[in-house]
Amino acid sequence: METDITGRFAPSPTGRMHLGNVMCALLSWLDAKSQGGRWLLRIEDIDTQRCKREYALQLMEDLQWLGLMWDDNAVWQSERGDIYQQHLDYLTSLGLTYHCNCTRNDLLASSAPHEADGRIVYPGTCRDKGLKEGAVRIRVPKELEATNGDFIVQRRDGTWAYQLAVVIDDALMGINRVVRGRDLKTSVPQQEFLYDVFGFRKPEFRHHPLLCNMAGLRLCKRDRSLDMGILRKKYLPEEIIGYLAYKTGLTREYRAAGAKELLNAFSWSRIPEDDIMINADCLHASVGQSSGNPSS
Ligand code: GLU
């Protein structure tokens, strides 16, 4: 079955992948592949301070090891500056951009954090100042002013902003299914606004729950106990994928399984709304003395 579904995984290579990143990759792979679609990989390495090529190469190797193969060549954001510049020029030609020299401290002092999630909504301080330098912001329509504010499309040091790059890339790569963690749900209004301004067709967005540690905090690259370096020493790919399938409700009990074996079981109706608690010990207890365990 071939369809025109195109999904993607768009990791930022700021460290070794952890189990939460693997879950994101798996759900997005299953979403695309269960519909006969294509699944692309984009390395989101625009932030040259935090991203490293070696992390990206390791991440690609980890995905292959897990059996999550992408179609086509991976796209690297760090090579796409000209494309972002052309699109920024277009926004500027529409009179939608302006420079801003507010510091983070200025913003903290002048604006109340957003009620729902503590984000700072930019109050438009530099909108009409006609500055020639600084970060570049985009003027949002009235309905986004209170919730999102004029957001940054290029940082003061020239770094492209995630919101701009992600929309341009998803649109130009023909992505029509965006699957990612629910922490990025608040970006949807900004991104949909950019889709409209550029005249791009919007993808369908799916935001999945996050993996949390036992303290209820989302897993991050600092939680070394669940990073791929450690997991690969203890488990087989099918054990990691099988465990994630069990924790996301795709299987009723734990059993080792490759990603392809989950294609039939995959359905968004099975994926819980709430975040999923996890710790290294319960992974071990579920996988248990599985015969393939390389450490047993
Ligand atoms: N690069 C982002 C991250 O690793 C994901 C972007 C997206 O899926 O829209 O968190």
mmCIF file of C-alpha atoms and ligand atoms in Angstrom:
data_model
loop_
_atom_site.group_PDB
_atom_site.id
_atom_site.type_symbol
_atom_site.label_atom_id
_atom_site.label_comp_id
_atom_site.label_asym_id
_atom_site.label_seq_id
_atom_site.Cartn_x
_atom_site.Cartn_y
_atom_site.Cartn_z
ATOM 1 C CA MET A 1 0.000 0.000 0.000
ATOM 2 C CA GLU A 2 1.563 3.307 -1.111
ATOM 3 C CA THR A 3 -0.037 6.521 0.066
ATOM 4 C CA ASP A 4 1.026 10.129 -0.045
ATOM 5 C CA ILE A 5 1.553 10.242 3.723
ATOM 6 C CA THR A 6 4.950 11.682 4.613
ATOM 7 C CA GLY A 7 6.062 11.819 8.227
ATOM 8 C CA ARG A 8 9.347 12.813 9.762
ATOM 9 C CA PHE A 9 11.555 12.624 12.808
ATOM 10 C CA ALA A 10 13.332 15.896 13.527
ATOM 11 C CA PRO A 11 15.753 15.447 16.431
ATOM 12 C CA SER A 12 18.175 18.067 17.697
ATOM 13 C CA PRO A 13 21.590 16.413 18.103
ATOM 14 C CA THR A 14 22.483 17.879 21.494
ATOM 15 C CA GLY A 15 23.442 14.568 23.103
ATOM 16 C CA ARG A 16 22.761 10.840 22.965
ATOM 17 C CA MET A 17 19.134 9.896 22.302
ATOM 18 C CA HIS A 18 17.207 8.723 25.357
ATOM 19 C CA LEU A 19 14.184 6.467 25.617
ATOM 20 C CA GLY A 20 11.804 9.441 25.219
ATOM 21 C CA ASN A 21 13.395 10.381 21.883
ATOM 22 C CA VAL A 22 13.163 6.744 20.804
ATOM 23 C CA MET A 23 9.460 6.724 21.663
ATOM 24 C CA CYS A 24 8.948 9.837 19.514
ATOM 25 C CA ALA A 25 10.804 8.236 16.601
ATOM 26 C CA LEU A 26 8.866 4.976 16.983
ATOM 27 C CA LEU A 27 5.422 6.621 17.106
ATOM 28 C CA SER A 28 6.154 8.802 14.133
ATOM 29 C CA TRP A 29 7.606 5.863 12.163
ATOM 30 C CA LEU A 30 4.533 3.745 12.993
ATOM 31 C CA ASP A 31 2.181 6.595 12.130
ATOM 32 C CA ALA A 32 3.682 6.975 8.640
ATOM 33 C CA LYS A 33 4.488 3.352 7.893
ATOM 34 C CA SER A 34 1.163 1.931 9.111
ATOM 35 C CA GLN A 35 -0.457 4.102 6.442
ATOM 36 C CA GLY A 36 1.988 3.003 3.756
ATOM 37 C CA GLY A 37 3.715 6.369 3.880
ATOM 38 C CA ARG A 38 7.268 7.630 3.834
ATOM 39 C CA TRP A 39 9.292 8.632 6.859
ATOM 40 C CA LEU A 40 12.032 11.232 6.581
ATOM 41 C CA LEU A 41 14.816 12.266 8.924
ATOM 42 C CA ARG A 42 15.802 15.871 9.513
ATOM 43 C CA ILE A 43 18.708 16.766 11.750
ATOM 44 C CA GLU A 44 17.775 19.993 13.547
ATOM 45 C CA ASP A 45 21.264 21.325 14.068
ATOM 46 C CA ILE A 46 20.797 25.066 13.549
ATOM 47 C CA ASP A 47 21.976 25.814 17.068
ATOM 48 C CA THR A 48 25.696 25.342 16.477
ATOM 49 C CA GLN A 49 26.493 26.003 20.143
ATOM 50 C CA ARG A 50 24.528 23.012 21.369
ATOM 51 C CA CYS A 51 24.438 20.612 18.427
ATOM 52 C CA LYS A 52 27.309 18.371 17.356
ATOM 53 C CA ARG A 53 27.807 16.424 14.152
ATOM 54 C CA GLU A 54 29.042 13.414 16.097
ATOM 55 C CA TYR A 55 25.797 13.293 18.074
ATOM 56 C CA ALA A 56 23.855 13.367 14.800
ATOM 57 C CA LEU A 57 25.888 10.509 13.327
ATOM 58 C CA GLN A 58 25.451 8.503 16.517
ATOM 59 C CA LEU A 59 21.728 9.183 16.458
ATOM 60 C CA MET A 60 21.492 7.877 12.887
ATOM 61 C CA GLU A 61 23.390 4.779 13.887
ATOM 62 C CA ASP A 62 21.093 4.288 16.907
ATOM 63 C CA LEU A 63 18.003 4.565 14.669
ATOM 64 C CA GLN A 64 19.401 1.957 12.289
ATOM 65 C CA TRP A 65 20.219 -0.335 15.191
ATOM 66 C CA LEU A 66 16.616 0.053 16.390
ATOM 67 C CA GLY A 67 15.293 -0.852 12.941
ATOM 68 C CA LEU A 68 13.795 2.595 12.367
ATOM 69 C CA MET A 69 15.047 3.328 8.878
ATOM 70 C CA TRP A 70 14.263 6.588 7.165
ATOM 71 C CA ASP A 71 13.598 7.111 3.470
ATOM 72 C CA ASP A 72 15.846 9.320 1.322
ATOM 73 C CA ASN A 73 18.909 11.150 2.581
ATOM 74 C CA ALA A 74 18.728 12.883 5.919
ATOM 75 C CA VAL A 75 18.220 16.654 5.686
ATOM 76 C CA TRP A 76 20.569 18.815 7.769
ATOM 77 C CA GLN A 77 19.261 22.195 8.868
ATOM 78 C CA SER A 78 22.784 23.566 9.190
ATOM 79 C CA GLU A 79 23.081 23.338 5.372
ATOM 80 C CA ARG A 80 19.896 25.260 4.666
ATOM 81 C CA GLY A 81 20.759 28.826 5.676
ATOM 82 C CA ASP A 82 20.173 30.182 2.145
ATOM 83 C CA ILE A 83 16.682 28.748 2.055
ATOM 84 C CA TYR A 84 15.813 30.282 5.433
ATOM 85 C CA GLN A 85 17.272 33.614 4.312
ATOM 86 C CA GLN A 86 15.110 33.675 1.147
ATOM 87 C CA HIS A 87 12.028 33.006 3.208
ATOM 88 C CA LEU A 88 12.955 35.628 5.777
ATOM 89 C CA ASP A 89 13.449 38.129 2.935
ATOM 90 C CA TYR A 90 9.945 37.329 1.776
ATOM 91 C CA LEU A 91 8.530 38.025 5.252
ATOM 92 C CA THR A 92 10.460 41.292 5.309
ATOM 93 C CA SER A 93 9.108 42.250 1.874
ATOM 94 C CA LEU A 94 5.620 41.879 3.337
ATOM 95 C CA GLY A 95 6.545 44.310 6.117
ATOM 96 C CA LEU A 96 6.081 41.616 8.726
ATOM 97 C CA THR A 97 9.487 41.676 10.425
ATOM 98 C CA TYR A 98 11.317 44.089 12.699
ATOM 99 C CA HIS A 99 14.465 44.145 14.787
ATOM 100 C CA CYS A 100 14.382 43.928 18.553
ATOM 101 C CA ASN A 101 17.139 44.569 21.070
ATOM 102 C CA CYS A 102 15.335 43.576 24.260
ATOM 103 C CA THR A 103 17.317 41.299 26.524
ATOM 104 C CA ARG A 104 15.792 38.388 28.370
ATOM 105 C CA ASN A 105 15.994 40.399 31.570
ATOM 106 C CA ASP A 106 14.114 43.318 29.956
ATOM 107 C CA LEU A 107 11.373 40.903 29.042
ATOM 108 C CA LEU A 108 11.245 39.298 32.455
ATOM 109 C CA ALA A 109 10.949 42.736 34.016
ATOM 110 C CA SER A 110 8.235 44.012 31.673
ATOM 111 C CA SER A 111 5.939 41.077 31.031
ATOM 112 C CA ALA A 112 4.057 38.581 33.101
ATOM 113 C CA PRO A 113 4.794 34.942 32.279
ATOM 114 C CA HIS A 114 2.036 33.199 30.349
ATOM 115 C CA GLU A 115 -0.470 31.682 32.764
ATOM 116 C CA ALA A 116 -0.620 28.211 31.270
ATOM 117 C CA ASP A 117 3.043 27.343 30.909
ATOM 118 C CA GLY A 118 5.228 30.168 32.161
ATOM 119 C CA ARG A 119 6.379 31.315 28.719
ATOM 120 C CA ILE A 120 7.102 34.991 28.311
ATOM 121 C CA VAL A 121 4.827 36.569 25.711
ATOM 122 C CA TYR A 122 6.686 39.389 23.966
ATOM 123 C CA PRO A 123 4.802 42.639 24.596
ATOM 124 C CA GLY A 124 5.847 44.289 21.316
ATOM 125 C CA THR A 125 8.298 46.762 22.879
ATOM 126 C CA CYS A 126 10.401 47.256 19.708
ATOM 127 C CA ARG A 127 7.570 46.913 17.169
ATOM 128 C CA ASP A 128 7.587 50.508 16.027
ATOM 129 C CA LYS A 129 11.137 51.552 16.885
ATOM 130 C CA GLY A 130 12.561 50.990 13.399
ATOM 131 C CA LEU A 131 15.773 49.434 14.787
ATOM 132 C CA LYS A 132 18.417 48.332 12.304
ATOM 133 C CA GLU A 133 19.964 45.537 14.360
ATOM 134 C CA GLY A 134 19.112 42.868 16.865
ATOM 135 C CA ALA A 135 16.985 39.756 16.808
ATOM 136 C CA VAL A 136 14.378 39.608 14.037
ATOM 137 C CA ARG A 137 10.774 39.223 15.156
ATOM 138 C CA ILE A 138 7.612 38.680 13.180
ATOM 139 C CA ARG A 139 4.431 40.688 13.766
ATOM 140 C CA VAL A 140 1.644 38.323 14.652
ATOM 141 C CA PRO A 141 -2.036 39.048 14.035
ATOM 142 C CA LYS A 142 -4.198 40.381 16.854
ATOM 143 C CA GLU A 143 -5.527 36.984 17.851
ATOM 144 C CA LEU A 144 -2.010 35.714 18.625
ATOM 145 C CA GLU A 145 -0.771 38.814 20.439
ATOM 146 C CA ALA A 146 -1.911 37.796 23.906
ATOM 147 C CA THR A 147 -1.046 34.116 23.667
ATOM 148 C CA ASN A 148 2.093 34.024 21.536
ATOM 149 C CA GLY A 149 3.304 37.550 20.895
ATOM 150 C CA ASP A 150 5.647 38.621 18.090
ATOM 151 C CA PHE A 151 8.113 35.753 18.071
ATOM 152 C CA ILE A 152 11.738 35.534 17.024
ATOM 153 C CA VAL A 153 12.558 34.205 13.558
ATOM 154 C CA GLN A 154 16.282 34.943 13.658
ATOM 155 C CA ARG A 155 18.348 35.462 16.758
ATOM 156 C CA ARG A 156 20.637 38.391 17.369
ATOM 157 C CA ASP A 157 23.694 36.233 16.537
ATOM 158 C CA GLY A 158 22.173 35.184 13.203
ATOM 159 C CA THR A 159 20.993 31.746 14.361
ATOM 160 C CA TRP A 160 17.726 30.747 12.691
ATOM 161 C CA ALA A 161 14.834 30.216 15.046
ATOM 162 C CA TYR A 162 13.253 26.791 15.378
ATOM 163 C CA GLN A 163 9.762 28.102 14.492
ATOM 164 C CA LEU A 164 10.876 29.487 11.151
ATOM 165 C CA ALA A 165 13.119 26.608 10.126
ATOM 166 C CA VAL A 166 10.688 23.875 11.127
ATOM 167 C CA VAL A 167 7.825 25.292 9.052
ATOM 168 C CA ILE A 168 9.937 25.930 5.954
ATOM 169 C CA ASP A 169 11.526 22.494 6.146
ATOM 170 C CA ASP A 170 8.350 20.545 6.846
ATOM 171 C CA ALA A 171 6.619 22.303 3.954
ATOM 172 C CA LEU A 172 9.485 21.935 1.453
ATOM 173 C CA MET A 173 10.035 18.297 2.429
ATOM 174 C CA GLY A 174 6.364 17.594 1.736
ATOM 175 C CA ILE A 175 5.617 16.559 5.314
ATOM 176 C CA ASN A 176 1.908 16.141 5.948
ATOM 177 C CA ARG A 177 2.084 14.331 9.312
ATOM 178 C CA VAL A 178 3.972 15.916 12.197
ATOM 179 C CA VAL A 179 4.292 13.617 15.218
ATOM 180 C CA ARG A 180 6.152 14.972 18.233
ATOM 181 C CA GLY A 181 5.981 15.426 22.002
ATOM 182 C CA ARG A 182 3.192 17.382 23.644
ATOM 183 C CA ASP A 183 5.753 19.917 24.898
ATOM 184 C CA LEU A 184 5.709 21.351 21.364
ATOM 185 C CA LYS A 185 1.937 21.743 21.184
ATOM 186 C CA THR A 186 2.153 25.408 22.192
ATOM 187 C CA SER A 187 4.145 26.057 18.997
ATOM 188 C CA VAL A 188 1.246 25.136 16.747
ATOM 189 C CA PRO A 189 -0.391 28.603 16.539
ATOM 190 C CA GLN A 190 2.920 30.247 15.590
ATOM 191 C CA GLN A 191 3.651 27.550 13.050
ATOM 192 C CA GLU A 192 0.162 27.636 11.529
ATOM 193 C CA PHE A 193 0.463 31.390 11.208
ATOM 194 C CA LEU A 194 3.735 30.950 9.256
ATOM 195 C CA TYR A 195 2.151 28.266 7.058
ATOM 196 C CA ASP A 196 -0.569 30.766 6.156
ATOM 197 C CA VAL A 197 1.829 33.637 5.491
ATOM 198 C CA PHE A 198 3.962 31.499 3.173
ATOM 199 C CA GLY A 199 0.905 29.935 1.550
ATOM 200 C CA PHE A 200 2.036 26.425 2.508
ATOM 201 C CA ARG A 201 -0.396 23.589 3.089
ATOM 202 C CA LYS A 202 -0.578 22.670 6.799
ATOM 203 C CA PRO A 203 0.322 19.184 8.000
ATOM 204 C CA GLU A 204 -1.736 17.218 10.474
ATOM 205 C CA PHE A 205 -0.212 17.544 13.947
ATOM 206 C CA ARG A 206 -0.148 14.746 16.525
ATOM 207 C CA HIS A 207 1.345 15.416 19.957
ATOM 208 C CA HIS A 208 2.139 12.376 22.052
ATOM 209 C CA PRO A 209 2.557 12.121 25.849
ATOM 210 C CA LEU A 210 6.060 12.375 27.256
ATOM 211 C CA LEU A 211 8.074 9.848 29.201
ATOM 212 C CA CYS A 212 8.642 11.052 32.748
ATOM 213 C CA ASN A 213 10.870 9.860 35.536
ATOM 214 C CA MET A 214 9.355 8.779 38.844
ATOM 215 C CA ALA A 215 9.462 12.377 40.095
ATOM 216 C CA GLY A 216 7.086 13.274 37.246
ATOM 217 C CA LEU A 217 9.730 15.226 35.311
ATOM 218 C CA ARG A 218 10.073 14.597 31.597
ATOM 219 C CA LEU A 219 13.107 12.576 30.608
ATOM 220 C CA CYS A 220 15.932 14.655 29.290
ATOM 221 C CA LYS A 221 19.384 14.010 27.967
ATOM 222 C CA ARG A 222 20.753 14.362 31.490
ATOM 223 C CA ASP A 223 18.876 11.204 32.590
ATOM 224 C CA ARG A 224 21.774 9.032 31.576
ATOM 225 C CA SER A 225 20.279 5.793 32.888
ATOM 226 C CA LEU A 226 17.874 5.700 29.940
ATOM 227 C CA ASP A 227 20.143 6.918 27.185
ATOM 228 C CA MET A 228 20.942 4.774 24.184
ATOM 229 C CA GLY A 229 24.536 4.269 25.240
ATOM 230 C CA ILE A 230 23.415 2.492 28.407
ATOM 231 C CA LEU A 231 20.339 0.822 26.905
ATOM 232 C CA ARG A 232 22.314 -0.732 24.057
ATOM 233 C CA LYS A 233 24.657 -2.391 26.534
ATOM 234 C CA LYS A 234 21.751 -4.065 28.315
ATOM 235 C CA TYR A 235 19.043 -4.764 25.771
ATOM 236 C CA LEU A 236 18.324 -5.846 22.220
ATOM 237 C CA PRO A 237 16.490 -3.498 19.834
ATOM 238 C CA GLU A 238 13.355 -5.682 20.044
ATOM 239 C CA GLU A 239 13.408 -5.426 23.839
ATOM 240 C CA ILE A 240 13.510 -1.637 23.774
ATOM 241 C CA ILE A 241 10.848 -1.351 21.064
ATOM 242 C CA GLY A 242 8.715 -4.027 22.749
ATOM 243 C CA TYR A 243 8.941 -2.215 26.057
ATOM 244 C CA LEU A 244 7.870 1.080 24.469
ATOM 245 C CA ALA A 245 4.982 -0.671 22.711
ATOM 246 C CA TYR A 246 3.833 -2.005 26.076
ATOM 247 C CA LYS A 247 4.190 1.353 27.872
ATOM 248 C CA THR A 248 2.302 3.199 25.117
ATOM 249 C CA GLY A 249 -0.571 0.707 25.180
ATOM 250 C CA LEU A 250 0.127 -0.860 21.773
ATOM 251 C CA THR A 251 0.532 -4.274 23.408
ATOM 252 C CA ARG A 252 -1.265 -5.499 26.541
ATOM 253 C CA GLU A 253 1.791 -7.027 28.103
ATOM 254 C CA TYR A 254 5.491 -6.818 27.556
ATOM 255 C CA ARG A 255 6.948 -8.909 24.759
ATOM 256 C CA ALA A 256 9.996 -8.316 22.608
ATOM 257 C CA ALA A 257 8.980 -6.972 19.197
ATOM 258 C CA GLY A 258 10.555 -5.282 16.213
ATOM 259 C CA ALA A 259 8.988 -2.076 14.924
ATOM 260 C CA LYS A 260 7.535 -3.857 11.870
ATOM 261 C CA GLU A 261 5.653 -6.305 14.088
ATOM 262 C CA LEU A 262 3.765 -3.380 15.619
ATOM 263 C CA LEU A 263 2.411 -1.974 12.371
ATOM 264 C CA ASN A 264 -0.908 -3.802 12.688
ATOM 265 C CA ALA A 265 -1.361 -2.986 16.371
ATOM 266 C CA PHE A 266 -0.664 0.712 15.882
ATOM 267 C CA SER A 267 -3.559 3.084 16.507
ATOM 268 C CA TRP A 268 -3.605 6.529 18.057
ATOM 269 C CA SER A 269 -6.671 5.475 20.056
ATOM 270 C CA ARG A 270 -4.405 3.195 22.112
ATOM 271 C CA ILE A 271 -1.860 5.882 22.993
ATOM 272 C CA PRO A 272 -2.631 7.428 26.403
ATOM 273 C CA GLU A 273 -3.200 11.152 26.872
ATOM 274 C CA ASP A 274 -1.237 11.358 30.095
ATOM 275 C CA ASP A 275 2.509 11.291 30.419
ATOM 276 C CA ILE A 276 4.053 7.879 30.990
ATOM 277 C CA MET A 277 6.095 7.234 34.132
ATOM 278 C CA ILE A 278 9.160 5.182 33.664
ATOM 279 C CA ASN A 279 12.369 4.217 35.369
ATOM 280 C CA ALA A 280 15.353 2.144 34.478
ATOM 281 C CA ASP A 281 14.402 -0.538 37.025
ATOM 282 C CA CYS A 282 10.935 -1.151 35.634
ATOM 283 C CA LEU A 283 12.411 -1.532 32.168
ATOM 284 C CA HIS A 284 14.676 -4.174 33.579
ATOM 285 C CA ALA A 285 11.839 -5.889 35.447
ATOM 286 C CA SER A 286 9.643 -6.038 32.324
ATOM 287 C CA VAL A 287 12.315 -7.243 29.980
ATOM 288 C CA GLY A 288 13.440 -9.525 32.786
ATOM 289 C CA GLN A 289 15.476 -12.561 31.960
ATOM 290 C CA SER A 290 14.529 -12.440 28.289
ATOM 291 C CA SER A 291 16.691 -14.969 26.506
ATOM 292 C CA GLY A 292 18.219 -12.499 24.106
ATOM 293 C CA ASN A 293 19.468 -10.181 26.821
ATOM 294 C CA PRO A 294 23.124 -9.674 25.926
ATOM 295 C CA SER A 295 24.108 -9.136 29.562
ATOM 296 C CA SER A 296 22.511 -12.384 30.818
HETATM 297 N N1 GLU B 1 13.971 19.384 17.063
HETATM 298 C C1 GLU B 1 12.897 19.352 18.001
HETATM 299 C C2 GLU B 1 13.324 18.537 19.211
HETATM 300 O O1 GLU B 1 14.228 17.737 19.119
HETATM 301 C C3 GLU B 1 11.646 18.715 17.451
HETATM 302 C C4 GLU B 1 10.981 19.573 16.455
HETATM 303 C C5 GLU B 1 9.650 19.093 15.968
HETATM 304 O O2 GLU B 1 9.367 17.890 16.005
HETATM 305 O O3 GLU B 1 8.870 19.938 15.498
HETATM 306 O O4 GLU B 1 12.741 18.707 20.255
#
